[in-house]
Short mmCIF file of C-alpha atoms and ligand atoms in Angstrom, two decimals:
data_model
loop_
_atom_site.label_atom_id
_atom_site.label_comp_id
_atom_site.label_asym_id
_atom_site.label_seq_id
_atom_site.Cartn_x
_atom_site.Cartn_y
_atom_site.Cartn_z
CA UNK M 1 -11.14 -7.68 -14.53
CA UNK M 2 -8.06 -5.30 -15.00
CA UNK M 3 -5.47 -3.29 -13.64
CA UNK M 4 -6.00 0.59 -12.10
CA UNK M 5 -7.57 3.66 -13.78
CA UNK M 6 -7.11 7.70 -13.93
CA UNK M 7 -9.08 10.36 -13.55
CA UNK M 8 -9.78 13.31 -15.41
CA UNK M 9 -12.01 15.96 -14.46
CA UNK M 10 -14.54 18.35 -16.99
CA UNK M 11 -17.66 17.12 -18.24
CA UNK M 12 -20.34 17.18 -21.32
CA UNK M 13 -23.58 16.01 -21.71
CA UNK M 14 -24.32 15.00 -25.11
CA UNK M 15 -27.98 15.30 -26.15
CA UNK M 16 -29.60 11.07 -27.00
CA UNK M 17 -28.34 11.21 -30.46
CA UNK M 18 -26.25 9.00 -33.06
CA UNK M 19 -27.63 6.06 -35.63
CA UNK M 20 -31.57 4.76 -36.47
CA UNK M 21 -34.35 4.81 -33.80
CA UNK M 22 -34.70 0.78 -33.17
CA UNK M 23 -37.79 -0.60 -34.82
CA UNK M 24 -40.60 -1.65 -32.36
CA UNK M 25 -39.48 -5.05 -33.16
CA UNK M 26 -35.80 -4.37 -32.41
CA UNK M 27 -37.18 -2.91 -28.54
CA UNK M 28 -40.27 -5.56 -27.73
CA UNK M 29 -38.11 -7.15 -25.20
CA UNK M 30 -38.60 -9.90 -26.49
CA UNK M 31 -35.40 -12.58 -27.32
CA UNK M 32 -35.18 -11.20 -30.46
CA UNK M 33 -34.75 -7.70 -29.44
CA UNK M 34 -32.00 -8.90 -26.94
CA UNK M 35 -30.48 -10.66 -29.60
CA UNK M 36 -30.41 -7.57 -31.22
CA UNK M 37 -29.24 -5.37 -29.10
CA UNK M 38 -26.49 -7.66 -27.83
CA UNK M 39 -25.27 -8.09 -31.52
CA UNK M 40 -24.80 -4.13 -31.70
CA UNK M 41 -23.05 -3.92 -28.42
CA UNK M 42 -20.95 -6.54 -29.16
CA UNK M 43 -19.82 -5.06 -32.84
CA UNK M 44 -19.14 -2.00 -31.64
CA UNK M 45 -15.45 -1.83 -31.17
CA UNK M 46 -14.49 -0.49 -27.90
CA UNK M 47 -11.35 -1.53 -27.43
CA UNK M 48 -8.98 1.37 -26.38
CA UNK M 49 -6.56 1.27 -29.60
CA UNK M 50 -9.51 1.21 -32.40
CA UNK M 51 -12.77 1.96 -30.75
CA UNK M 52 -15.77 4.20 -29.33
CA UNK M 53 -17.13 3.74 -26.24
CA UNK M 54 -19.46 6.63 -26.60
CA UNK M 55 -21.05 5.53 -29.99
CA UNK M 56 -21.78 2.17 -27.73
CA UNK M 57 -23.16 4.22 -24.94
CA UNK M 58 -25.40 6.40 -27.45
CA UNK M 59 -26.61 3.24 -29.58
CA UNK M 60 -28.09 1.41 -26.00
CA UNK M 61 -29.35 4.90 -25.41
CA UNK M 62 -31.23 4.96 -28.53
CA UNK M 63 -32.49 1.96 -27.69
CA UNK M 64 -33.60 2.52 -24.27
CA UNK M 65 -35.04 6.14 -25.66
CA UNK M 66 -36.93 4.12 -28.50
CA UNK M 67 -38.34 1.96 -25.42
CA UNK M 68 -39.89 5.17 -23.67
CA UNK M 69 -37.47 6.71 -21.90
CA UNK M 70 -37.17 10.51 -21.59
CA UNK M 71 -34.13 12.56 -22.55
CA UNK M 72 -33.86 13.73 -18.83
CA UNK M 73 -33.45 9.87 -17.76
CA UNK M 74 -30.81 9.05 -19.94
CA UNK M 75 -26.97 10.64 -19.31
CA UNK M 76 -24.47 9.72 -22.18
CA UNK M 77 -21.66 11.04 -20.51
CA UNK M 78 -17.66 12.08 -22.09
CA UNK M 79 -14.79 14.48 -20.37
CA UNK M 80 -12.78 16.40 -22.82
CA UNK M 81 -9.59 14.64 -23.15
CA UNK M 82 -11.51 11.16 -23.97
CA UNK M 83 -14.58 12.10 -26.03
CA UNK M 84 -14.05 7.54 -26.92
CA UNK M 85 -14.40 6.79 -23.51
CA UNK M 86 -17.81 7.92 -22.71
CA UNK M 87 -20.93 6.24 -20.85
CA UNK M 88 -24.01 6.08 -20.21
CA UNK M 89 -26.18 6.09 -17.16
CA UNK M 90 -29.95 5.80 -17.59
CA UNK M 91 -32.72 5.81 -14.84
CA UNK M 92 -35.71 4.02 -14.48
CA UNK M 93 -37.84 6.29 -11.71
CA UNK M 94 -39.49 3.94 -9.05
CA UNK M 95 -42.89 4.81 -6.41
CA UNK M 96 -41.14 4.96 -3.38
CA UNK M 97 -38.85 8.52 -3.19
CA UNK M 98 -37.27 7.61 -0.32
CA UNK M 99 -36.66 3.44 -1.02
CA UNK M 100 -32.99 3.60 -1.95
CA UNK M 101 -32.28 2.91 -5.51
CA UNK M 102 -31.04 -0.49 -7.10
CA UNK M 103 -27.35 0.76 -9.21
CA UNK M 104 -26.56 -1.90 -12.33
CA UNK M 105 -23.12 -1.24 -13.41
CA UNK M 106 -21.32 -2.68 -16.86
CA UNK M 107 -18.18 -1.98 -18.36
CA UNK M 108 -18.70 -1.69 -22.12
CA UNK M 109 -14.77 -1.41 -22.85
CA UNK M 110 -13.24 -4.79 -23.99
CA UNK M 111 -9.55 -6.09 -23.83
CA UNK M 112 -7.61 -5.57 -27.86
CA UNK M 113 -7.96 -8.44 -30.24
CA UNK M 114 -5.95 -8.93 -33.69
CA UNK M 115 -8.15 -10.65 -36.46
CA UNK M 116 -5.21 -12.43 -37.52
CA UNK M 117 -4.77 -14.25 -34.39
CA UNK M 118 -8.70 -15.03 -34.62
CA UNK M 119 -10.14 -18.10 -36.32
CA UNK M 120 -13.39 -15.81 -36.58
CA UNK M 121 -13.58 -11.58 -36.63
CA UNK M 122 -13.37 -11.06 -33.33
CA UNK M 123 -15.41 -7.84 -33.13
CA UNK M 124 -18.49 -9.69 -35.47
CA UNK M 125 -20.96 -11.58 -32.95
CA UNK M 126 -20.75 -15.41 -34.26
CA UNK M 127 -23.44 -18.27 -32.93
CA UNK M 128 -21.80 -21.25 -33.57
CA UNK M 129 -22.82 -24.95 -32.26
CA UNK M 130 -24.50 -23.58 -29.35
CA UNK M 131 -21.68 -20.68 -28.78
CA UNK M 132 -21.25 -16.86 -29.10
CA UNK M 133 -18.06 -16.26 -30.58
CA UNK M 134 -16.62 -12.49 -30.62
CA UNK M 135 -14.31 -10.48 -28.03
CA UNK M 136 -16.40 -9.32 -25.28
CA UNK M 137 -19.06 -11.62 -26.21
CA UNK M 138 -18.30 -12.86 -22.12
CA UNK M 139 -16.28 -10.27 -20.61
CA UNK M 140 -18.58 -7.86 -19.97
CA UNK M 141 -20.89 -7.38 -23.31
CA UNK M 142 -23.07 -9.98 -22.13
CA UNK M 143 -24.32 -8.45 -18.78
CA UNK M 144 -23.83 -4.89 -20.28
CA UNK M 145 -27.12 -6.10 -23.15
CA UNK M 146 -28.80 -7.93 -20.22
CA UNK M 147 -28.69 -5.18 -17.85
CA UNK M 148 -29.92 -2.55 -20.77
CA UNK M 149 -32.37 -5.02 -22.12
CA UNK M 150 -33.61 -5.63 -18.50
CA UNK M 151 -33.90 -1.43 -18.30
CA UNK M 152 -36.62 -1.89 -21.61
CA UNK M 153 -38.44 -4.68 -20.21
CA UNK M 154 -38.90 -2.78 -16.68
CA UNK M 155 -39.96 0.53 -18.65
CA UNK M 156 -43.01 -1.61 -19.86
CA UNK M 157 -43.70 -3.17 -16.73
CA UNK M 158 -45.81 -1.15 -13.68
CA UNK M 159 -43.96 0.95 -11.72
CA UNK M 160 -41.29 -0.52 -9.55
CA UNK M 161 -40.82 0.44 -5.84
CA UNK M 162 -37.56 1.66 -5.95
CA UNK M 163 -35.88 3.80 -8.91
CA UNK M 164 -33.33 1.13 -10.76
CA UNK M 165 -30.33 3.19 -12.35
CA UNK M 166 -27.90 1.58 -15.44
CA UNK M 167 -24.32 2.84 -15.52
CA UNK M 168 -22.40 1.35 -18.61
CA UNK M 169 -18.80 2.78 -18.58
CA UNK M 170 -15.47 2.45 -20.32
CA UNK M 171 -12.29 2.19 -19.23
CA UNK M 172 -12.19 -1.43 -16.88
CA UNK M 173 -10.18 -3.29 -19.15
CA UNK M 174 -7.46 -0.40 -19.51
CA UNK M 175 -4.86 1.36 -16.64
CA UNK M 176 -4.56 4.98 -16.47
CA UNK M 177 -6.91 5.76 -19.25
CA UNK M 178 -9.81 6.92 -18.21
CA UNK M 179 -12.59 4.87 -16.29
CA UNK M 180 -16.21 5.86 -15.88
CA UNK M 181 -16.82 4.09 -12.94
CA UNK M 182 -14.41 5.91 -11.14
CA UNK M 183 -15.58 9.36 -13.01
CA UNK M 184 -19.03 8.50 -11.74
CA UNK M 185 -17.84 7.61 -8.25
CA UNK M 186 -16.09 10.40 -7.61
CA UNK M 187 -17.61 13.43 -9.77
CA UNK M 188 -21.30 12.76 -10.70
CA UNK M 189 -21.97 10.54 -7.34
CA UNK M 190 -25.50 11.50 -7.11
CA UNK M 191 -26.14 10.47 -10.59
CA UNK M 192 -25.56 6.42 -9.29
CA UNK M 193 -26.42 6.69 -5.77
CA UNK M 194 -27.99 3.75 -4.89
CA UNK M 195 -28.17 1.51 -1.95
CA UNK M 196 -26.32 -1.59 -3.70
CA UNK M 197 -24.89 -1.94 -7.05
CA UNK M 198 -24.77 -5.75 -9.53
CA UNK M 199 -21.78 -5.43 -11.28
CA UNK M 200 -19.61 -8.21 -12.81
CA UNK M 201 -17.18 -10.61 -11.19
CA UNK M 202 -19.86 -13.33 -9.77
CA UNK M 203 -21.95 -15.50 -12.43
CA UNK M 204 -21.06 -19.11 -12.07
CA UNK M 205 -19.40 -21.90 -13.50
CA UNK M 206 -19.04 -24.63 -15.64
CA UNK M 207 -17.59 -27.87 -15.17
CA UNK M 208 -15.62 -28.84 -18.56
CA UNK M 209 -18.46 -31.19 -20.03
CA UNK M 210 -20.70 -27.79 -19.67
CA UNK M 211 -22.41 -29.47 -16.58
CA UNK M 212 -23.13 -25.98 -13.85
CA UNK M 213 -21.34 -26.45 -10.89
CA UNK M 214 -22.03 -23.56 -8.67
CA UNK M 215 -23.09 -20.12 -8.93
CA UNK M 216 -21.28 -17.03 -7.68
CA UNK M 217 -21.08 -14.02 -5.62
CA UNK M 218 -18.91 -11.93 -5.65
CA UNK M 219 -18.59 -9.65 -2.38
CA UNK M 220 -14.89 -8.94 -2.15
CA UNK M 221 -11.72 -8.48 -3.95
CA UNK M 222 -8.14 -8.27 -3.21
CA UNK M 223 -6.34 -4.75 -3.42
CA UNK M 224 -3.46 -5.02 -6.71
CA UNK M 225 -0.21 -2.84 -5.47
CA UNK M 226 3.07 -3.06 -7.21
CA UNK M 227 5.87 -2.35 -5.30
CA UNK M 228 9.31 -1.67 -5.99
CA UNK M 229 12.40 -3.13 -4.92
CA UNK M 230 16.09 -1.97 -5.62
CA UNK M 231 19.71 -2.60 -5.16
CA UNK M 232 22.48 -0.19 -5.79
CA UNK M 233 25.87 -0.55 -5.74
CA UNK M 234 29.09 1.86 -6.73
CA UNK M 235 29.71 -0.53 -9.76
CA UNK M 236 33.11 -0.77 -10.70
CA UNK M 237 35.22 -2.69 -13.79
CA UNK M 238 33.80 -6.62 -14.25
CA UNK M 239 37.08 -8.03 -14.74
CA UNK M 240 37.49 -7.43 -10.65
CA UNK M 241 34.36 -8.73 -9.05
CA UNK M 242 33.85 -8.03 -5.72
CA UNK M 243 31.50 -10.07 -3.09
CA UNK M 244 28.96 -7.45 -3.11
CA UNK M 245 26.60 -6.77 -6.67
CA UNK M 246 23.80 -5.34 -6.98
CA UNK M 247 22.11 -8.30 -9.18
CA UNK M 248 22.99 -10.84 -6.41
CA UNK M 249 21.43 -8.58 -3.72
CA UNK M 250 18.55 -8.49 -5.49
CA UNK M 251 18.52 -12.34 -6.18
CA UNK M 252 18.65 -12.99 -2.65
CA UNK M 253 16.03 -10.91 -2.04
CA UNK M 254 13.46 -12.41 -4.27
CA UNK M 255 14.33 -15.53 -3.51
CA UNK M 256 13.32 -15.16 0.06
CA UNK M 257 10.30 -13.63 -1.40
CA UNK M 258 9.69 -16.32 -3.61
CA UNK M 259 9.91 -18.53 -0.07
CA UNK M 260 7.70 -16.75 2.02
CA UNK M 261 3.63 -17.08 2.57
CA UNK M 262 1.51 -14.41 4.28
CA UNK M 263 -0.25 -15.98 7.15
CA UNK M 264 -3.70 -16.75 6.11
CA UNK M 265 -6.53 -14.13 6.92
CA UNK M 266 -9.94 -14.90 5.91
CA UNK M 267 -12.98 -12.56 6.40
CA UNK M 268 -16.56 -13.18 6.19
CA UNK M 269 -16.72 -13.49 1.95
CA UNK M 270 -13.65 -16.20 2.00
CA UNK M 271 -15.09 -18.21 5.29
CA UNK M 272 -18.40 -18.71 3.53
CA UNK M 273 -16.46 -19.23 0.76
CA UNK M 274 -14.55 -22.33 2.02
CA UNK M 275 -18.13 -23.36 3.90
CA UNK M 276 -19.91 -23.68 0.93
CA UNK M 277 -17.29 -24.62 -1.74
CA UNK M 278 -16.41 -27.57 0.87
CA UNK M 279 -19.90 -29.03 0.64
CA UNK M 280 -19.52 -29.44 -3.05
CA UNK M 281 -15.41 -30.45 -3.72
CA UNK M 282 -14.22 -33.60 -3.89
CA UNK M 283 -13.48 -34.91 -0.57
CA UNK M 284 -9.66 -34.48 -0.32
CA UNK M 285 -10.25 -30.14 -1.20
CA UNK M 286 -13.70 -30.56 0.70
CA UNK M 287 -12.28 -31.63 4.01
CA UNK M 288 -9.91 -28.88 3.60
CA UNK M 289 -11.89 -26.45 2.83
CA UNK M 290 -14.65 -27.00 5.56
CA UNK M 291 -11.97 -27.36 8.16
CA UNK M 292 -10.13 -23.74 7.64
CA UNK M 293 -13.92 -22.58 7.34
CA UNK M 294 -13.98 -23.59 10.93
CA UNK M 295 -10.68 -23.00 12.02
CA UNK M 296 -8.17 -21.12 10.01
CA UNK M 297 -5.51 -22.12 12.19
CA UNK M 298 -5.59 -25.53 10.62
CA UNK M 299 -2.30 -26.51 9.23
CA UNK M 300 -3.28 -29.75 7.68
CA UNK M 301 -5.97 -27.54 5.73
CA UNK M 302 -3.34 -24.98 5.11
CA UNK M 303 -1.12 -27.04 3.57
CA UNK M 304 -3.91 -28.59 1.52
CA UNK M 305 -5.35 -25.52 0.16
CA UNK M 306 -2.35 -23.57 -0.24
CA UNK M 307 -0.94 -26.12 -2.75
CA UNK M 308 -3.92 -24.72 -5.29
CA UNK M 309 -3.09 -21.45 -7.04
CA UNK M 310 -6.86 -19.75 -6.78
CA UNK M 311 -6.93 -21.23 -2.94
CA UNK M 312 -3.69 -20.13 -1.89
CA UNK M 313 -4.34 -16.81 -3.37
CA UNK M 314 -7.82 -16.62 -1.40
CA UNK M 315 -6.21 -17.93 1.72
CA UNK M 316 -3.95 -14.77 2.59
CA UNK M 317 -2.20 -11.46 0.46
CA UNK M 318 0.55 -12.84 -2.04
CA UNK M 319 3.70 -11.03 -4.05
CA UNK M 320 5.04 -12.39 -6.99
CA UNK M 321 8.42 -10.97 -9.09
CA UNK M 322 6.83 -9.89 -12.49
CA UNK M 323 9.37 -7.90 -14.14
CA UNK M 324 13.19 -7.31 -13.30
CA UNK M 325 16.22 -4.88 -14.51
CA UNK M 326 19.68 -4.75 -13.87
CA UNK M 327 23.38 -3.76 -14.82
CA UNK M 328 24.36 -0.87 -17.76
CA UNK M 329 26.94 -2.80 -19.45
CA UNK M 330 28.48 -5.85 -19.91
CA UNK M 331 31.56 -5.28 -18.91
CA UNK M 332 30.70 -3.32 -16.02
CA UNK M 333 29.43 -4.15 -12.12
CA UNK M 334 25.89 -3.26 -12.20
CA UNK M 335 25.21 -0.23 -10.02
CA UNK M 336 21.13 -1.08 -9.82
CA UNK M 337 19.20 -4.10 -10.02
CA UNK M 338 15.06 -3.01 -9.98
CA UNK M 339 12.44 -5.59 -9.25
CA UNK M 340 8.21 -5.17 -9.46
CA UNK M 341 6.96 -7.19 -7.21
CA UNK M 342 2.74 -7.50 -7.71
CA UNK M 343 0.73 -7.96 -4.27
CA UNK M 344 -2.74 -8.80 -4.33
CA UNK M 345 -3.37 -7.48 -0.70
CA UNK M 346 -6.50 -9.18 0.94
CA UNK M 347 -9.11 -6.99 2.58
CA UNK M 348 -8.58 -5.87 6.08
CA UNK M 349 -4.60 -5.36 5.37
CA UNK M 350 -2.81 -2.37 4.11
CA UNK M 351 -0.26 -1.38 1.39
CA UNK M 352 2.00 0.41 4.17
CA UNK M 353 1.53 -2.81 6.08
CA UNK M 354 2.62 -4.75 3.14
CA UNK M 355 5.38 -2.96 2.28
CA UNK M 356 6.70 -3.34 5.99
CA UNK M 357 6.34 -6.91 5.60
CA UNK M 358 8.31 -7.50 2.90
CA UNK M 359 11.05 -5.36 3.65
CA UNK M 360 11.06 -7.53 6.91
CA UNK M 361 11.28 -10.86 4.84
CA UNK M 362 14.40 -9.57 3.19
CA UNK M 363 15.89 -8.46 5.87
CA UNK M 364 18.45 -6.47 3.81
CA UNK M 365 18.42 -2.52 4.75
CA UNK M 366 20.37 -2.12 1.01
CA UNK M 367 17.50 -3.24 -0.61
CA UNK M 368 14.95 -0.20 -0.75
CA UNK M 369 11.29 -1.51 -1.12
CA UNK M 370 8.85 1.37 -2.39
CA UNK M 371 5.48 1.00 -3.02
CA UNK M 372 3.88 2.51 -6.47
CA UNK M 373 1.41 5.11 -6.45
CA UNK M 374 -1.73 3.55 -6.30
CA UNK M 375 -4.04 4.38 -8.90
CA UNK M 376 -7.42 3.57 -7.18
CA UNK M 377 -9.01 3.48 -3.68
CA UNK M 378 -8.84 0.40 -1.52
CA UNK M 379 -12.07 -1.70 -2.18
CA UNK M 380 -14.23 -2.40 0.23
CA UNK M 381 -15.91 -5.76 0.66
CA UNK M 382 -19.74 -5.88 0.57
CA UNK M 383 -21.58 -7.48 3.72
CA UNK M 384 -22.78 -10.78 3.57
CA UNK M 385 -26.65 -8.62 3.87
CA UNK M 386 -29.46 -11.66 3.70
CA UNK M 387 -31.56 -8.86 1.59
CA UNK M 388 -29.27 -9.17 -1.19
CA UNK M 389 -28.73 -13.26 -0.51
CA UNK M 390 -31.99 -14.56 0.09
CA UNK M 391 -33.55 -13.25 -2.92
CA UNK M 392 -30.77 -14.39 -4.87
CA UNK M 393 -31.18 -17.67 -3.44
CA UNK M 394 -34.66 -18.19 -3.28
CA UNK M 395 -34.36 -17.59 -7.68
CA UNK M 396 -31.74 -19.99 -7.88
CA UNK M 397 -33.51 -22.65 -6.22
CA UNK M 398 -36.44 -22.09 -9.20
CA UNK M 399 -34.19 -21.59 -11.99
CA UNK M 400 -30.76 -23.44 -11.55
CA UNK M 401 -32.03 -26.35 -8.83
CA UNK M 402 -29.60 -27.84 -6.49
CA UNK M 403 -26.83 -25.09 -7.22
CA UNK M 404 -25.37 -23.11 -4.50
CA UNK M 405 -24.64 -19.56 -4.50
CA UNK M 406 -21.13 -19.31 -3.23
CA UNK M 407 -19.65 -15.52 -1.56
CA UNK M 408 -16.31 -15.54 -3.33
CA UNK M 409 -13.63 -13.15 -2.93
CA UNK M 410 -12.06 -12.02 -6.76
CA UNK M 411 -8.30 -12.60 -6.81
CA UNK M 412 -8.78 -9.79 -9.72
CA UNK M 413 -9.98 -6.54 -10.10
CA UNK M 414 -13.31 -5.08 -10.62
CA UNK M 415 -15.11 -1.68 -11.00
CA UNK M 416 -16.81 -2.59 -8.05
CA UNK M 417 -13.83 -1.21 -5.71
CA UNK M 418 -14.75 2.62 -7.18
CA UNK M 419 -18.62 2.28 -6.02
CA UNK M 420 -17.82 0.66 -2.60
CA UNK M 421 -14.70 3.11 -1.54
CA UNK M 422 -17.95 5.60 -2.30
CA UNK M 423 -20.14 3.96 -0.67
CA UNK M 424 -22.33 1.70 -2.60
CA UNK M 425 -21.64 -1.73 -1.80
CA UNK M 426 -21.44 -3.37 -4.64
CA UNK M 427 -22.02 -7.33 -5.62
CA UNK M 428 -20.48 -9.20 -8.63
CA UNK M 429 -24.11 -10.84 -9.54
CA UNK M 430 -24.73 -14.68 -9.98
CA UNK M 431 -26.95 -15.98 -13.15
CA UNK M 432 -25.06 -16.12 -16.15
CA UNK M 433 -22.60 -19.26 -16.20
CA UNK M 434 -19.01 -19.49 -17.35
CA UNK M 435 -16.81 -21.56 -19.31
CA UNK M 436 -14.70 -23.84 -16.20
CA UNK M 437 -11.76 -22.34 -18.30
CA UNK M 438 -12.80 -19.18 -18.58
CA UNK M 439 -13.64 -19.31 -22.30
CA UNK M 440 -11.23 -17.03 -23.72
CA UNK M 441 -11.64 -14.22 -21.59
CA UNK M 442 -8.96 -11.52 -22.46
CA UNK M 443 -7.52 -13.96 -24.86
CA UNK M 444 -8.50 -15.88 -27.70
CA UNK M 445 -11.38 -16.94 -29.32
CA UNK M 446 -13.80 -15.27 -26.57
CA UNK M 447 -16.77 -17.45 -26.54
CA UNK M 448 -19.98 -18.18 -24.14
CA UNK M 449 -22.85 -20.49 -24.56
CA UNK M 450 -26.02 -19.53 -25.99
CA UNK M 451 -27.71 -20.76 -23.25
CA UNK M 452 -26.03 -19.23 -20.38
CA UNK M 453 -26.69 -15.98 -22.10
CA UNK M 454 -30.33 -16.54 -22.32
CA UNK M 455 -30.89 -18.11 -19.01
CA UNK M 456 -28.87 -15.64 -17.26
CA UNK M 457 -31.05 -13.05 -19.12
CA UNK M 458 -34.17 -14.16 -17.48
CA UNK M 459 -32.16 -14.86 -14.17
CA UNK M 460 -31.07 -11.73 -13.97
CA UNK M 461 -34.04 -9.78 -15.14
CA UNK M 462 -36.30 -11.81 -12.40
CA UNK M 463 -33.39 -11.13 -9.91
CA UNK M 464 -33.80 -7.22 -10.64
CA UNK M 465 -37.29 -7.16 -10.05
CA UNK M 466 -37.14 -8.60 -6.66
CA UNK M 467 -34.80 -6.02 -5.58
CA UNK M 468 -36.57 -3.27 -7.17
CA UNK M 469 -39.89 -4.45 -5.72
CA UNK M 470 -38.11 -5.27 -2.07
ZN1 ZN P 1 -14.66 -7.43 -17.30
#
């Protein structure tokens, strides 16, 4: 999850090159092989200050070319200004020409990490009392090495009926960078078409004793926009205050912000949401949740749900104040107070729409409200298609009995809004479960169990073979 990208245009392909063919051991697909290859993925350093994303993209191409594949099906891809940033994107040819292909997307980037901050190196994969210890080791390292180790078992398996593509990119974890999902998208489209992508932002939970609660996935996500808001004022000498100041303006106008709730607007990913999370809450969120399922005019249910941060913020669109500026001098009236206010705009509404509405809240034509450029295209939210549910279910039922697969809606951001805004619905994937509080993601001490790894493995390679076979 992360903020928005840029793009840069130019492009190189660099021949399958860099470090030691993998031994036949190393590429069996067998655990050990994984193992393998997610310990090299994971000590690569990617992160944007001190590391290569293009030495991890060549090193899982090495290991996919040591599997069998041919040059021509593997892309390690760089533009000029960010030879670190590169990708990959390899292709796994299926029967059927005209079946439309299966698109597995992975960011291989990860978020910085100081070893001093660590208890363990944070960029040296550590198995510790049932753990994975290291940063990315969760967020996204572990379905990047499933999703390439799923590409070597398929290359020894019979043919599939439709072609199933790999993109692993840099750049999700960073904001106006560069970001290969968004090069892709836009600039080498063909190269990923597919009919529907598995990218990250579903999985599953935990509950804090490690028992699974539910599994996840992920169909929609809110739209991030930052918006400006500013007062301005002549100023003037601070030992005559006047009624009127900038600062105060702008107080007044957050606090009304800080008062006011977009109505609730669900859509089909956030309805089922509420259906099926109801079924399995305890009764006092259950109720709740079932009932603004049914009718989100509720206002018991509203009031219920809106008290929880993650509800509230699936509910409807929400602004928050996240940084603020104001005044020159001491001893002078400020002239400009500046707000940022960040909206996490729910499908089906607009920035233009949300920028009306808050300037309506304040109600105060000397307060300008401006939204920022946006750095990314609107997501799209992927349909609710039984094609890409069923299967999903019907391998959940097998391998993680009694758990539901719940549509959620990502209060966050994703890669996934570059693929659908081109056209490839794209679904943050259920199968590998995650720490109930979040286990470090983006902060410290990253960590994942050893057997959420492995079980998602097989989850997800069994859940790849269905759709490729479909
Ligand atoms: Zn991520």
């Amino acid at each position: 999850m992360r903020k928005f990208g840029a793009i840069l245009c130019g492009l190189m392909f660099a021949a399958v090159s860099g470090g030691l063919a993998p031994s036949q051991a190393q590429t069996g697909g067998g655990e050990t092989s994984f193992r393998a290859l997610y310990k090299e993925l994971v000590e690569t350093n990617t992160t944007l200050s001190a590391g290569d994303c293009t030495v991890a993209a060549q090193r899982m191409a090495a290991r996919l070319k040591a599997a069998g594949y041919a040059d021509s099906e593997l892309t390690v891809f760089t533009v000029p200004d960010h030879p670190k940033e590169g990708g990959l994107v390899a292709v796994l040819p299926g029967k059927d020409p005209k079946a439309k292909a299966l698109l597995l997307l992975a960011h291989v980037d990860v978020v910085e990490a100081k070893r001093e901050d660590w208890t363990r190196d944070p960029f040296t994969l550590v198995e510790e009392n049932g753990f994975f210890y290291a940063r990315g080791s969760s967020d996204d390292k572990a379905m990047a090495a499933i999703f390439t180790d799923s590409m070597i078992r398929l290359r020894a398996e019979p043919r599939m009926k439709r072609t199933v593509k790999l993109a692993l990119t840099c750049g999700e974890e960073t904001t106006g960078v560069f970001n290969g999902a968004e090069y892709l998208s836009q600039n080498r489209r063909e190269l990923i078409d597919a009919g529907f992508a598995l990218n990250e932002g579903g999985g599953g939970r935990l509950d804090p004793a490690g028992k699974p609660l539910a599994l996840a996935m992920q169909t929609a996500e809110k739209t991030a926009e930052n918006y400006t808001l500013e007062a301005r004022n002549p100023g003037g000498h601070s030992s005559m205050p006047r009624p009127d100041n900038a600062i105060y303006e702008l107080s007044g106008a957050l606090a009304k912000i800080q008062a006011y709730r977009f109505p609730i607007h669900l859509n089909p990913t956030t309805k089922a949401f509420f259906s099926e999370q109801g079924k399995i809450s305890p009764p006092s969120l259950g109720q709740a949740m079932t009932a603004i399922a049914q009718d989100p005019e509720n206002k018991l249910a509203q009031t219920v749900l809106s008290r929880d941060p993650l509800l509230n913020s699936t509910l409807r669109t929400t602004c928050v104040a996240t940084l603020l500026e104001g005044g020159h001098a001491e001893n002078a009236l400020p002239q400009r107070a500046r707000a940022n206010i960040n909206c996490r705009i729910v499908p089906g509404e607009t920035i233009e729409g949300t920028r009306d509405k808050l300037a309506e809240v304040i109600g105060d034509a000397a307060i300008s409200v401006t939204a920022k450029p946006q750095r990314g295209p609107i997501g799209k939210a992927a349909p609710l298609d039984p094609a890409v549910f069923e299967p999903a279910r019907k391998l959940a039922a097998e391998m993680y009995p009694g758990l539901p697969i719940i549509p959620i809606m990502s209060t966050g951001a994703t890669d996934s809004i570059y693929l659908s805004a081109a056209g490839i619905p794209s679904y943050g994937v259920p199968g590998v479960l995650y720490e109930y509080d979040g286990g470090g993601i983006h902060g410290l001490n990253e960590h994942i169990r050893v057997s959420s790894v492995m079980k998602g493995r097989e989850y997800l390679y069994r859940l790849i073979k269905l759709y490729a076979a479909a």
